[in-house]
Every structure is written in structure tokens, then in C-alpha cells.
Coordinates of C-alpha atoms in Angstrom, one line a residue:
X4 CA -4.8 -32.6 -6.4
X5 CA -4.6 -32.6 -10.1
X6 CA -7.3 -33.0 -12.1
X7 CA -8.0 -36.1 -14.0
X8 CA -11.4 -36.7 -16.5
X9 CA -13.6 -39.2 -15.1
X10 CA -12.7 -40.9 -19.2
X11 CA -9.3 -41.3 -18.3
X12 CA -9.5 -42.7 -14.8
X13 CA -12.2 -45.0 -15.8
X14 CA -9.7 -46.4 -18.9
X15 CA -9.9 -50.0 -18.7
X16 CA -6.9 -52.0 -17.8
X17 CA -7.4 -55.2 -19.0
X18 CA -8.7 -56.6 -22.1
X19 CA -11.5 -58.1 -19.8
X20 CA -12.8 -54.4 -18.7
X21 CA -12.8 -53.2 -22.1
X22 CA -17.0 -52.3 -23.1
X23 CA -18.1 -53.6 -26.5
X24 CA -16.0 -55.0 -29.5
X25 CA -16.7 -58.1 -29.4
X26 CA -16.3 -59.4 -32.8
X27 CA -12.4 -58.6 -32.3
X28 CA -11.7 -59.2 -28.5
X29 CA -14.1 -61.5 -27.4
X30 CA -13.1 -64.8 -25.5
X31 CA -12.1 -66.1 -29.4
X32 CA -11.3 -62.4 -31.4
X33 CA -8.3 -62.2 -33.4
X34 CA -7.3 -59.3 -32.0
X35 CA -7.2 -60.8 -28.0
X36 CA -5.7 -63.8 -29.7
X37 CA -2.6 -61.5 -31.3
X38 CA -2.3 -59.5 -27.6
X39 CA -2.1 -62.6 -26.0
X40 CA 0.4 -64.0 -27.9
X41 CA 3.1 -61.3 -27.5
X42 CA 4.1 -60.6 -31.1
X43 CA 2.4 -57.8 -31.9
X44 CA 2.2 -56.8 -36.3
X45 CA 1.8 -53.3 -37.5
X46 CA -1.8 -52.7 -36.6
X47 CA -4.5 -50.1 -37.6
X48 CA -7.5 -49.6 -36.0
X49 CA -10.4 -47.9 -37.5
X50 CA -13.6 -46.6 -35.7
X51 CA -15.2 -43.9 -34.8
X52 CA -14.0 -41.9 -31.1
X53 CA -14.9 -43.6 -28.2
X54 CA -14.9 -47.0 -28.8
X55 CA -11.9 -48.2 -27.3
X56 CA -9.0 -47.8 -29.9
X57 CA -6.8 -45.9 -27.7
X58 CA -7.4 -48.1 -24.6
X59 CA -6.5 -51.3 -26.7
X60 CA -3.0 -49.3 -27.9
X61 CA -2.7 -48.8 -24.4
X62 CA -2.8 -52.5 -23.3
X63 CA -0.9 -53.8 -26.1
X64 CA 2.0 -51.4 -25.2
X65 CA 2.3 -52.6 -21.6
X66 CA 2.8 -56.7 -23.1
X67 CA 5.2 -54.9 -25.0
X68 CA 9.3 -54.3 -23.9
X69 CA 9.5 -51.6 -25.9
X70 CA 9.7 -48.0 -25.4
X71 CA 6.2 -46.8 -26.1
X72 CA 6.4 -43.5 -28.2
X73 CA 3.0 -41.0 -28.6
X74 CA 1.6 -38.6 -31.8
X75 CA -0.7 -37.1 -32.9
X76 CA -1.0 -36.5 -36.4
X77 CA -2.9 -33.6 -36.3
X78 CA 0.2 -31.8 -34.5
X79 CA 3.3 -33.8 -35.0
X80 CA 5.7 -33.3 -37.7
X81 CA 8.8 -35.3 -39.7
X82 CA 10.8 -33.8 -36.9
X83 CA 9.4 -35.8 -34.5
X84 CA 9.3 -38.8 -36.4
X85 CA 13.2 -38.5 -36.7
X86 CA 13.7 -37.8 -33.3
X87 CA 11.8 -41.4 -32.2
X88 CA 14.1 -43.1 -35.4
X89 CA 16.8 -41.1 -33.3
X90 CA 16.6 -43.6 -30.2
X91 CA 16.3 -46.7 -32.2
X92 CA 19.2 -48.6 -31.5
X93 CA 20.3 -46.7 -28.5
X94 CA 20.3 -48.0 -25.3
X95 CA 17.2 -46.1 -24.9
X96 CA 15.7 -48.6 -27.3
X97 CA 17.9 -51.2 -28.2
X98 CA 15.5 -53.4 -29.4
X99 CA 12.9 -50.8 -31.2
X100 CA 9.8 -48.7 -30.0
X101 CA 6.3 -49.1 -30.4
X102 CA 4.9 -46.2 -32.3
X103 CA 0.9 -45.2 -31.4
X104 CA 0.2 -42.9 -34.2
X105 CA -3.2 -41.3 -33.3
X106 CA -5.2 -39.6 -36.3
X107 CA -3.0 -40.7 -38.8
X108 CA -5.4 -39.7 -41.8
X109 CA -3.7 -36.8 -41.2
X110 CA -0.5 -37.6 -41.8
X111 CA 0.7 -36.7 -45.6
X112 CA 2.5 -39.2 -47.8
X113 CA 5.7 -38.0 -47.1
X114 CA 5.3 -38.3 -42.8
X115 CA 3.8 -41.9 -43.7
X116 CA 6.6 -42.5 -46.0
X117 CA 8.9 -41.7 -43.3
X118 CA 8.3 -44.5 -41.5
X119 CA 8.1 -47.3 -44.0
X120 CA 11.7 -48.0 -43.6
X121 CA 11.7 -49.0 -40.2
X122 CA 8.4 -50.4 -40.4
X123 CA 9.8 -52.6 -42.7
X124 CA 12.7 -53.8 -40.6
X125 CA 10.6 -54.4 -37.2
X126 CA 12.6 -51.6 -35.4
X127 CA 9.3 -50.1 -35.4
X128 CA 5.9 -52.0 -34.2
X129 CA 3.2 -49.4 -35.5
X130 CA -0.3 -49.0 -34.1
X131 CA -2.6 -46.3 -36.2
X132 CA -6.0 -45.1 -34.8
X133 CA -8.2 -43.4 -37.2
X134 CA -11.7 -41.9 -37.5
X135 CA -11.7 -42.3 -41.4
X136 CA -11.5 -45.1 -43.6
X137 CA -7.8 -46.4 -43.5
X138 CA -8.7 -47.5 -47.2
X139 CA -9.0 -43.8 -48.5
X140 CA -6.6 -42.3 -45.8
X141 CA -3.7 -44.1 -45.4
X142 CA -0.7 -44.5 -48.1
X143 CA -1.1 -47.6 -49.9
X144 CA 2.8 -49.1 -48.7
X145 CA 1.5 -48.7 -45.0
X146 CA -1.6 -50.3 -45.5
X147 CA 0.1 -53.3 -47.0
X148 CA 2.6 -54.0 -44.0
X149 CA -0.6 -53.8 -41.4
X150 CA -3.5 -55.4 -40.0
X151 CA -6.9 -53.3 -40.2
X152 CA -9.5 -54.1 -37.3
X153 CA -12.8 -52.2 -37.1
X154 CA -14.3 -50.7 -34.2
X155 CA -17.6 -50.5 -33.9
X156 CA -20.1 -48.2 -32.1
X157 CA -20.7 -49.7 -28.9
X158 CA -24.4 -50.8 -28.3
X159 CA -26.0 -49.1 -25.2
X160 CA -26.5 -52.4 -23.2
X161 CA -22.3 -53.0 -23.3
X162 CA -22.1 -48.8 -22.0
X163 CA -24.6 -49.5 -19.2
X164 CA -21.7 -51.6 -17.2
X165 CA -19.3 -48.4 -17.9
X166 CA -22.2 -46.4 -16.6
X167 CA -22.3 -47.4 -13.7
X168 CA -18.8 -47.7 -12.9
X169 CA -18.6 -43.8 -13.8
X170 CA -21.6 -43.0 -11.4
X171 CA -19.5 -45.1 -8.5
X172 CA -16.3 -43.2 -9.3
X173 CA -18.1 -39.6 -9.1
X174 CA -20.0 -40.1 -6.3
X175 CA -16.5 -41.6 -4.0
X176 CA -15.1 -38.7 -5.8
X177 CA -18.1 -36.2 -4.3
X178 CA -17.8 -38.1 -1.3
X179 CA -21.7 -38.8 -1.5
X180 CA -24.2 -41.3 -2.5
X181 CA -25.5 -41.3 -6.0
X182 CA -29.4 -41.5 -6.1
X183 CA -30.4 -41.6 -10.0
X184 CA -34.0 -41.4 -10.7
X185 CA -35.4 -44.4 -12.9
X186 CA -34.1 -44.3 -16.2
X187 CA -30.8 -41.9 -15.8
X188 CA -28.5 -44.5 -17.1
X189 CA -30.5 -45.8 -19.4
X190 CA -30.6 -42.1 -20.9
X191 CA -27.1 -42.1 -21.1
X192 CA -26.2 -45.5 -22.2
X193 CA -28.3 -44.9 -25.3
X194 CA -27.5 -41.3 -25.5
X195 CA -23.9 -41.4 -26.0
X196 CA -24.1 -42.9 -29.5
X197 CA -21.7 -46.2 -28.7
X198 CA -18.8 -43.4 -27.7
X199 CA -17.9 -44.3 -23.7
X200 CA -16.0 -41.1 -23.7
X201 CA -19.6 -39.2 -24.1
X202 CA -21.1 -40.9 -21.7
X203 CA -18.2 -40.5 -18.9
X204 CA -18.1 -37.1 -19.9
X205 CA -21.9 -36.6 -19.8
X206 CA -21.4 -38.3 -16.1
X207 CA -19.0 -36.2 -15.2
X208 CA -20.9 -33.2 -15.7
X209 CA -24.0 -34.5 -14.2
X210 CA -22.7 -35.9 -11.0
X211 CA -20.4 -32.6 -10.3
X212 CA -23.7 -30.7 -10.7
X213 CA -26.5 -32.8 -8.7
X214 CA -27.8 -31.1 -5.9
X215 CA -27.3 -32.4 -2.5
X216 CA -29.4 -33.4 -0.2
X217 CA -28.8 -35.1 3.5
X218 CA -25.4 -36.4 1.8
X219 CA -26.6 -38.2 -1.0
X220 CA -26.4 -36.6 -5.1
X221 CA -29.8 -36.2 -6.6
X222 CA -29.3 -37.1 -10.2
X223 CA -32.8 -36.2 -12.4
X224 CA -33.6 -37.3 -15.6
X225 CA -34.2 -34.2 -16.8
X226 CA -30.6 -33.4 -16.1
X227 CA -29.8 -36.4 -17.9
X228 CA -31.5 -35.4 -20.9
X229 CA -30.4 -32.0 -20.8
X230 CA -26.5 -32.6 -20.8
X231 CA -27.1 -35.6 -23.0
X232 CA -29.0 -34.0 -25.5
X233 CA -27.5 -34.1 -29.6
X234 CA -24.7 -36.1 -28.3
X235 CA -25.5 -39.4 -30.0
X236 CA -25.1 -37.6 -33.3
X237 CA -22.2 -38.6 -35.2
X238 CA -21.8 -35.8 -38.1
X239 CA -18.8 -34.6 -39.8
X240 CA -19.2 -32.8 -43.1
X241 CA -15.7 -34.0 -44.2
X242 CA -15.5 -36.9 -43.0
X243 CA -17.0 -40.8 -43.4
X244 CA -20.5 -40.0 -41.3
X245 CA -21.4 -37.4 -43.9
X246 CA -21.2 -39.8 -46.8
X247 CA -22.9 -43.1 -45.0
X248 CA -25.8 -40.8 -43.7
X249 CA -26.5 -39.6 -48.0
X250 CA -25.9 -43.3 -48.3
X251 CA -28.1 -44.7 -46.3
X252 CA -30.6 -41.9 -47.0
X253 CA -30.5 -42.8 -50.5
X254 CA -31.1 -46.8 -50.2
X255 CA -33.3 -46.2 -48.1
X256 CA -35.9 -44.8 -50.3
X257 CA -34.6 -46.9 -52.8
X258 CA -35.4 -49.8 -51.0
X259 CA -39.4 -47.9 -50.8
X260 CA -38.7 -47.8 -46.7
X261 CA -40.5 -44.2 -45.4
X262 CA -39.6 -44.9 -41.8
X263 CA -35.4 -45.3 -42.3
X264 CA -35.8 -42.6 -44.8
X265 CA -37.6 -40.5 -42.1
X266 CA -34.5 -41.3 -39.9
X267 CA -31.5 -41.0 -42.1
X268 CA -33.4 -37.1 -43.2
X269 CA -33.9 -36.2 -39.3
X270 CA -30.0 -37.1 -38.6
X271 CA -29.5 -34.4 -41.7
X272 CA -31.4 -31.8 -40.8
X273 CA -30.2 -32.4 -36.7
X274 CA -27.0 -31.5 -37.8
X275 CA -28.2 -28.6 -39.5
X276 CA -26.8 -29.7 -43.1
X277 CA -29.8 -28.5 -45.3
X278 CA -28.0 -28.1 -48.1
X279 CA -26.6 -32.2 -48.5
X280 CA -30.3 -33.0 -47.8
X281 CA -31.7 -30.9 -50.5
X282 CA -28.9 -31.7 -52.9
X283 CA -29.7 -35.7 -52.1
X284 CA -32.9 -35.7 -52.3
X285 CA -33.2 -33.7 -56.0
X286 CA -30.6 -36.6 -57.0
X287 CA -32.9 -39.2 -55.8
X288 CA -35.9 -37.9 -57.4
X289 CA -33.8 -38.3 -60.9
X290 CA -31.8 -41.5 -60.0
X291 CA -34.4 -43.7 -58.4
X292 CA -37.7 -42.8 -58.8
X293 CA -37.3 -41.4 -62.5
X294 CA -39.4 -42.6 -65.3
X295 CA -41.4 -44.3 -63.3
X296 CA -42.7 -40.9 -61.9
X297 CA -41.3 -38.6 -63.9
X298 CA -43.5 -36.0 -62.4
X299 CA -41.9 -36.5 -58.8
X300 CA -38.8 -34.1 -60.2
X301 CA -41.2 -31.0 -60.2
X302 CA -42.5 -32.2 -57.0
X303 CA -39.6 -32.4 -55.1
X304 CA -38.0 -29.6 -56.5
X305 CA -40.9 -27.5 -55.1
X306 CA -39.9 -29.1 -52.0
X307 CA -36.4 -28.4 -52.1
X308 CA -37.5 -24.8 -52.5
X309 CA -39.4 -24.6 -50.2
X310 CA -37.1 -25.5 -47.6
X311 CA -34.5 -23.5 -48.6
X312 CA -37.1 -20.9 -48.6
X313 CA -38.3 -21.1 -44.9
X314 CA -35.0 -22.5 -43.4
X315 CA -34.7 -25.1 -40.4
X316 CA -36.2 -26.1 -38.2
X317 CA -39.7 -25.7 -40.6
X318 CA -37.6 -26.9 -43.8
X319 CA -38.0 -30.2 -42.5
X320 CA -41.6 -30.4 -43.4
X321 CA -41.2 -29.8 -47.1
X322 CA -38.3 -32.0 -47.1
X323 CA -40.3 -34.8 -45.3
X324 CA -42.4 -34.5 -47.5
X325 CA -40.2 -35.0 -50.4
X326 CA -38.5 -38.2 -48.7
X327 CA -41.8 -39.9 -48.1
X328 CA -43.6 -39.3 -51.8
X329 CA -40.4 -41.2 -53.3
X330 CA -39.9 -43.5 -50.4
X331 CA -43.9 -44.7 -51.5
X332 CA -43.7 -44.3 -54.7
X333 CA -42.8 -46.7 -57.4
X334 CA -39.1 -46.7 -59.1
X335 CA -37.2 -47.0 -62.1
X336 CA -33.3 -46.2 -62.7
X337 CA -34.0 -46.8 -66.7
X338 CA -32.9 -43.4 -67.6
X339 CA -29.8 -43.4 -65.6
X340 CA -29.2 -46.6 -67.1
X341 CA -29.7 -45.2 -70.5
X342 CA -27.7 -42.7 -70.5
X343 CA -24.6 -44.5 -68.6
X344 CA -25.0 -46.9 -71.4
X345 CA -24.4 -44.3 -73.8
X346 CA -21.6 -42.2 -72.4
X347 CA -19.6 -45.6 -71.8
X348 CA -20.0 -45.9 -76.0
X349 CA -18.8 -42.9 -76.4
X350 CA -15.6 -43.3 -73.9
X351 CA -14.9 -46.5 -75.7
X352 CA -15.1 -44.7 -79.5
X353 CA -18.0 -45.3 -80.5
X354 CA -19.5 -42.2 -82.3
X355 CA -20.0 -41.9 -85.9
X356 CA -20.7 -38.9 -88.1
X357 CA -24.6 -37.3 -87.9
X358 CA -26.7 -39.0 -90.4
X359 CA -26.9 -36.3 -93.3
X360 CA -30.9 -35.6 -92.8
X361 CA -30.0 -34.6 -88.9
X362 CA -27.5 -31.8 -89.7
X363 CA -28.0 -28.1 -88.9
X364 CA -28.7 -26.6 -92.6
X365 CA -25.9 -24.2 -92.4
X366 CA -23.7 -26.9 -92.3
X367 CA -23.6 -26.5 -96.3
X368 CA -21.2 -23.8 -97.6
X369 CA -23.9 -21.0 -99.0
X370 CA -24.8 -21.1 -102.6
X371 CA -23.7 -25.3 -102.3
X372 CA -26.7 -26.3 -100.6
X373 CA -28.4 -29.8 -100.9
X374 CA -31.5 -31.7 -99.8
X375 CA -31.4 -32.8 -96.0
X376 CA -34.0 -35.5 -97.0
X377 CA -34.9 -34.6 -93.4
X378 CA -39.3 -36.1 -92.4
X379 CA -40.6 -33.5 -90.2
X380 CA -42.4 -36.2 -87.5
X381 CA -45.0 -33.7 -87.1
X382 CA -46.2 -33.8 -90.8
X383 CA -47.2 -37.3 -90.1
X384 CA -50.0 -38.9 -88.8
X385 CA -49.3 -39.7 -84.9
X386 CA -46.1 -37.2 -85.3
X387 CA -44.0 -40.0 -86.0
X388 CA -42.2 -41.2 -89.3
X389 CA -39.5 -44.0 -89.5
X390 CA -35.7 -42.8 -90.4
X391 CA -32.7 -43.3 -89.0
X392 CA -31.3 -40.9 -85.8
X393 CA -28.0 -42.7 -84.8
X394 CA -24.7 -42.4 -86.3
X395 CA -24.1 -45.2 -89.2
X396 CA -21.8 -47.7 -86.6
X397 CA -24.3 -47.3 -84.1
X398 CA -27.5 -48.5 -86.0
X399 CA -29.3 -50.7 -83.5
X400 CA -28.1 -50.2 -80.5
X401 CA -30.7 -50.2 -78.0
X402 CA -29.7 -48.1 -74.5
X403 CA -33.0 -47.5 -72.9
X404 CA -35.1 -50.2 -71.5
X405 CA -38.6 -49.4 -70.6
X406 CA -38.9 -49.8 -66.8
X407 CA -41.2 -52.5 -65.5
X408 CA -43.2 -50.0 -64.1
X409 CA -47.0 -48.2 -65.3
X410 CA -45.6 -45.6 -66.5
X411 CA -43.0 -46.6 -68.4
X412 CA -45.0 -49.6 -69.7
X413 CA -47.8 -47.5 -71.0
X414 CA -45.4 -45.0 -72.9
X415 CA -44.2 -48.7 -74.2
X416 CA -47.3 -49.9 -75.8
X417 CA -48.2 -46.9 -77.1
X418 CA -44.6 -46.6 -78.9
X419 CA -45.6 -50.4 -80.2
X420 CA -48.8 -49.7 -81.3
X421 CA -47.4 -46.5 -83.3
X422 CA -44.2 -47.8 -84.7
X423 CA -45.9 -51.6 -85.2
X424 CA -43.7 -53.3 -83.5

């Protein structure tokens, strides 16, 4: 008998069996509504693995007449993209195929190109699956001629039902009764990080090794959470994951909340990447904490240090550490704010010679010297003297705002007080 994985005989075949998604295929989704109707548009589905976007191709081609035609983009080439054109119009396809494109952030303009044509003419009905963001990954012309839906990560109580359907599977399979002990599918469910394909998998695994006993398959808990264990970790350096976990580490300590930026950090440093939460974390410090606490920079580059220092898992102590003193303390993006305001000046020609008393001395030819008329600030009481620093076009521009917070404020009324303002 061959082999089949419990993920592909478990494939739903209805829109009815299908776990999760239910802002697109519930009783009133758009997307049920478009399958039901028969006339299927050029359709891209984003999401990450697991979550149903092959199984909905799948359906869609059977309400379909046409010829359904498999790739992958991560191994198919323009020659097989002109052998499918090949059939259209044959009597092998009279009226056009339907193309499931799988991976197609990895198809290059030119293989995406290739099918614009007949994309464009109906002779070929495209569905696209992607991990990525369709928005970044796909060629613009492609985009334009299809309809995006998002797949989400499915939440555990819509895997449970898939759950248990695997367990039933494996154990007619075995040709045994499944006994799990209390919280087995639970584990799982939750475990699998909204990707049904983990879970079956994770099933599979568990089921073909329970021990037997008096006919029945003795499934512990322990097992569970052995096989299981990582697996809801969604992480890939390259791809979309790595930039929403530095994304929502970031707002989250921007936002001053320790416990998400204690979460966001642990899904870092369970993947192992020490070096994105290092790198994060020194551009937090600088970004969002600031002048408000300027003396968090030090601190957390100590931290950073350290970590790199002692290596996972201990780095995740220092770096905790680092997450939490910013997450608590208070913020200020004023001098990220300053200095955007000035570079966008600059990129929009606004610059101006140095005012004459701020020039190197040697910028007069020698024996043609001439007074800088330069105040040394530090030859005056309070080391500060009024003159002008900014180029002549620029004189009053103001780019820095104090921040709202102590710090900041106090370096304020002590400028005001000095200066008399």
C-alpha cells in the first residue's frame, strides 16, 4: 500500500470541512461567495503554510472545467510555463487551464511576465499561494489583474475539530483505539501555531509511536509535548516573520508594555537570532527612549554586550533586562525627530554657506588671514554667549523640540533661564 501523510488524506473536501478562515469563507465570505458562483478571477492567496491555501486551490479547481495545471515556483521554469500555454487551445484545453502557481514569490519578473498575456485574455484562470507579502513579491501587472485574500493563522479552538479527525484516522489506520490522556489535543491544537499541517504531522508521529496496550494506543502528554515542542514558532530570517517579530518588538516597548516586549524578545532568542535582538534593541534605546533617558544607551549597550559575551541560552538575561528598563521607562523620539527634520532640509536644498566665525582657521590662504569674530562660549559666564550657528537661509529654523518628558524639560528651563527666553 502506498504511503499517504495523514495532511493529505485528512485535506478537506468541501468548503464546509475547511478549519479556520472565517473572515473569507464563512457562511457570508467573499471568497465562498466567488466559489460558489462559478466564475472564478485571477486569485492570490497570502498566508502563512498551513492554513488552508492549497486546499481552497484544490476545491476551486474541481467547480472548475478546466484542466487543472501544478508549479512550484521554487522548481519550475519558463519551459514549463510554455509547455501549459502549449495546450491552450488544443483539445486538451479548448477552453483554457487553471494555473495553481504555488510559491510564486519566487518567480522572477520575467516567469511572472510570461503569463500576463494569457492572464490577460482569460485563457488562463490564475491562483497564486504565497508565504510573503504579495505586495513586495509579486510583479506589479500581476497584482493588478488579481484578487488578494489573506489567510490567517488558524486559532487552536478551529484545529481542535481537525485534531480529532487525525487521532480517528490514525488509530483506524493502527487498527487500535486511541486513548489520549487529558490535555493531548489541547497540546497540539495550540502547539501547532494555526498551521493544521503541524498538527497532522505532529499526530502522525505520535499515534505511529504510542505504545500498545490490550489493543488500544496510549498517547501521553509528555509525548505530546515532546514531538510538539518549538513547532508553533514561525521564524524565517528572510522572510515576513522576521520583520513583524522586530516590529512588534519594537511597539511594544514603545507602547511602555514589558509583558509583549517579554514575548516578542523570547520568540527572538527561541529562534536563536541573537544578533536581530541585539541590533533591535540598541535601535530602540536611541529611537524611543532617547532624550528622555539618555543614559539608557550605555545601559543597554552594556546589555547587548553582555549577551553577545555569554551567548544563548544565558544572553537572554542581559537582553531581558534591556527590554524591560525601556519597556518601564519614560520616552521621547525628539532627537530622531530633530535630526529627520534636518536631513529632509538638506535633501530639499536648503544649506547655506558656514557663518564666517564657525570656519576652520585654515580656511584663509596663509599670510591673508582675518578675524573669525568667533565667542569662545566658555569665556563667558554660564559657557554660553549669543551668535549665530546656522547658515544665513536657515536663521530660525527650529528642528528640535524638547520632549515632554523630565529630562528633556529640565535641560529646557535651564536653557531659558540662561539664554532669557
Amino acid at each position: 500500500m502506498t504511503y499517504r501523510p495523514l495532511a493529505d488524506e485528512i485535506r478537506p473536501q468541501t468548503l464546509d470541512e475547511v478549519v479556520g478562515q472565517r473572515h473569507i469563507l464563512g457562511e457570508n465570505g467573499l471568497l465562498r461567495r466567488i466559489i460558489k458562483g462559478g466564475n472564478i478571477p485571477n486569485l492570490i492567496f497570502y498566508g502563512p503554510s498551513g492554513t488552508g491555501k492549497t486546499t481552497v486551490a484544490n476545491l476551486i479547481a474541481r467547480r472548475t472545467n478546466r484542466p487543472l495545471h501544478r508549479l512550484n515556483a521554487t522548481t519550475a521554469s519558463i519551459a514549463d510555463i510554455k509547455a501549459i500555454i502549449g495546450d491552450i487551445g488544443t483539445m486538451l484545453a479548448p477552453d483554457g487551464v487553471l494555473l495553481y502557481l504555488d510559491e510564486i514569490q519566487y518567480f522572477n519578473k520575467k516567469q511572472q511576465q510570461s503569463l500576463l498575456e494569457f492572464i490577460e485574455n482569460g485563457k488562463i484562470t490564475l491562483i497564486a499561494s504565497t508565504t510573503e507579502n504579495p505586495y513586495f513579491y509579486v510583479y506589479n501587472a500581476v497584482l493588478s489583474r488579481s484578487t488578494v485574500f489573506e489567510f490567517k493563522p488558524i486559532e487552536a479552538a478551529d484545529v481542535l475539530p481537525a485534531v480529532d479527525r487525525g487521532i480517528r484516522l490514525m488509530a483506524q489506520r493502527l487498527e487500535g483505539e486511541a486513548v489520549c490522556e487529558d490535555g493531548v489535543r489541547e497540546h497540539i491544537a495550540s502547539a501547532c501555531g494555526g498551521d493544521v499541517r503541524k498538527a497532522m504531522n505532529a499526530i502522525e508521529l505520535l499515534m505511529n509511536s504510542a505504545r500498545r496496550q490490550d489493543g488500544k494506543l496510549l498517547v501521553t502528554l509528555e509525548d505530546a509535548r515532546m514531538i510538539a515542542q518549538r513547532s508553533a514558532m514561525r521564524y524565517d530570517r528572510e522572510g515576513d516573520d522576521h520583520y513583524d517579530i522586530l516590529s512588534a518588538l519594537q511597539k511594544s516597548i514603545r507602547g511602555s508594555d514589558p509583558d509583549a516586549a517579554c514575548h516578542y524578545l523570547a520568540r527572538l532568542l527561541e529562534a536563536g537570532d541573537l544578533v536581530s535582538a541585539c541590533r533591535r534593541l540598541m535601535v530602540i534605546a536611541c529611537e524611543d527612549v532617547g532624550l528622555a533617558y539618555p543614559q539608557v544607551i550605555p545601559i543597554v549597550k552594556a546589555c547587548v554586550d553582555a549577551a553577545n559575551m555569554l551567548g544563548l541560552p544565558e544572553a537572554r538575561i542581559p537582553l531581558a533586562d534591556a527590554a524591560l528598563v525601556m519597556a518601564t521607562a519614560p520616552k521621547s523620539n525628539s532627537g530622531e525627530s530633530a535630526i529627520d527634520a534636518a536631513l529632509a532640509d538638506l535633501r530639499r536644498g536648503r544649506t547655506g554657506d558656514y557663518p564666517r566665525h564657525l570656519q576652520n582657521i585654515h580656511a584663509d590662504s596663509a599670510g591673508q588671514e582675518r578675524e573669525q569674530g568667533y565667542l569662545y562660549p566658555h569665556a563667558f559666564p554660564h559657557h554660553w554667549v549669543r551668535q549665530q550657528y546656522l547658515p544665513d537661509t536657515l536663521v530660525g529654523t527650529r528642528y528640535y523640540e524638547y520632549g515632554d518628558n523630565k529630562t528633556e524639560q529640565a535641560a529646557r528651563r535651564y536653557w531659558q533661564e540662561i539664554k532669557g527666553e
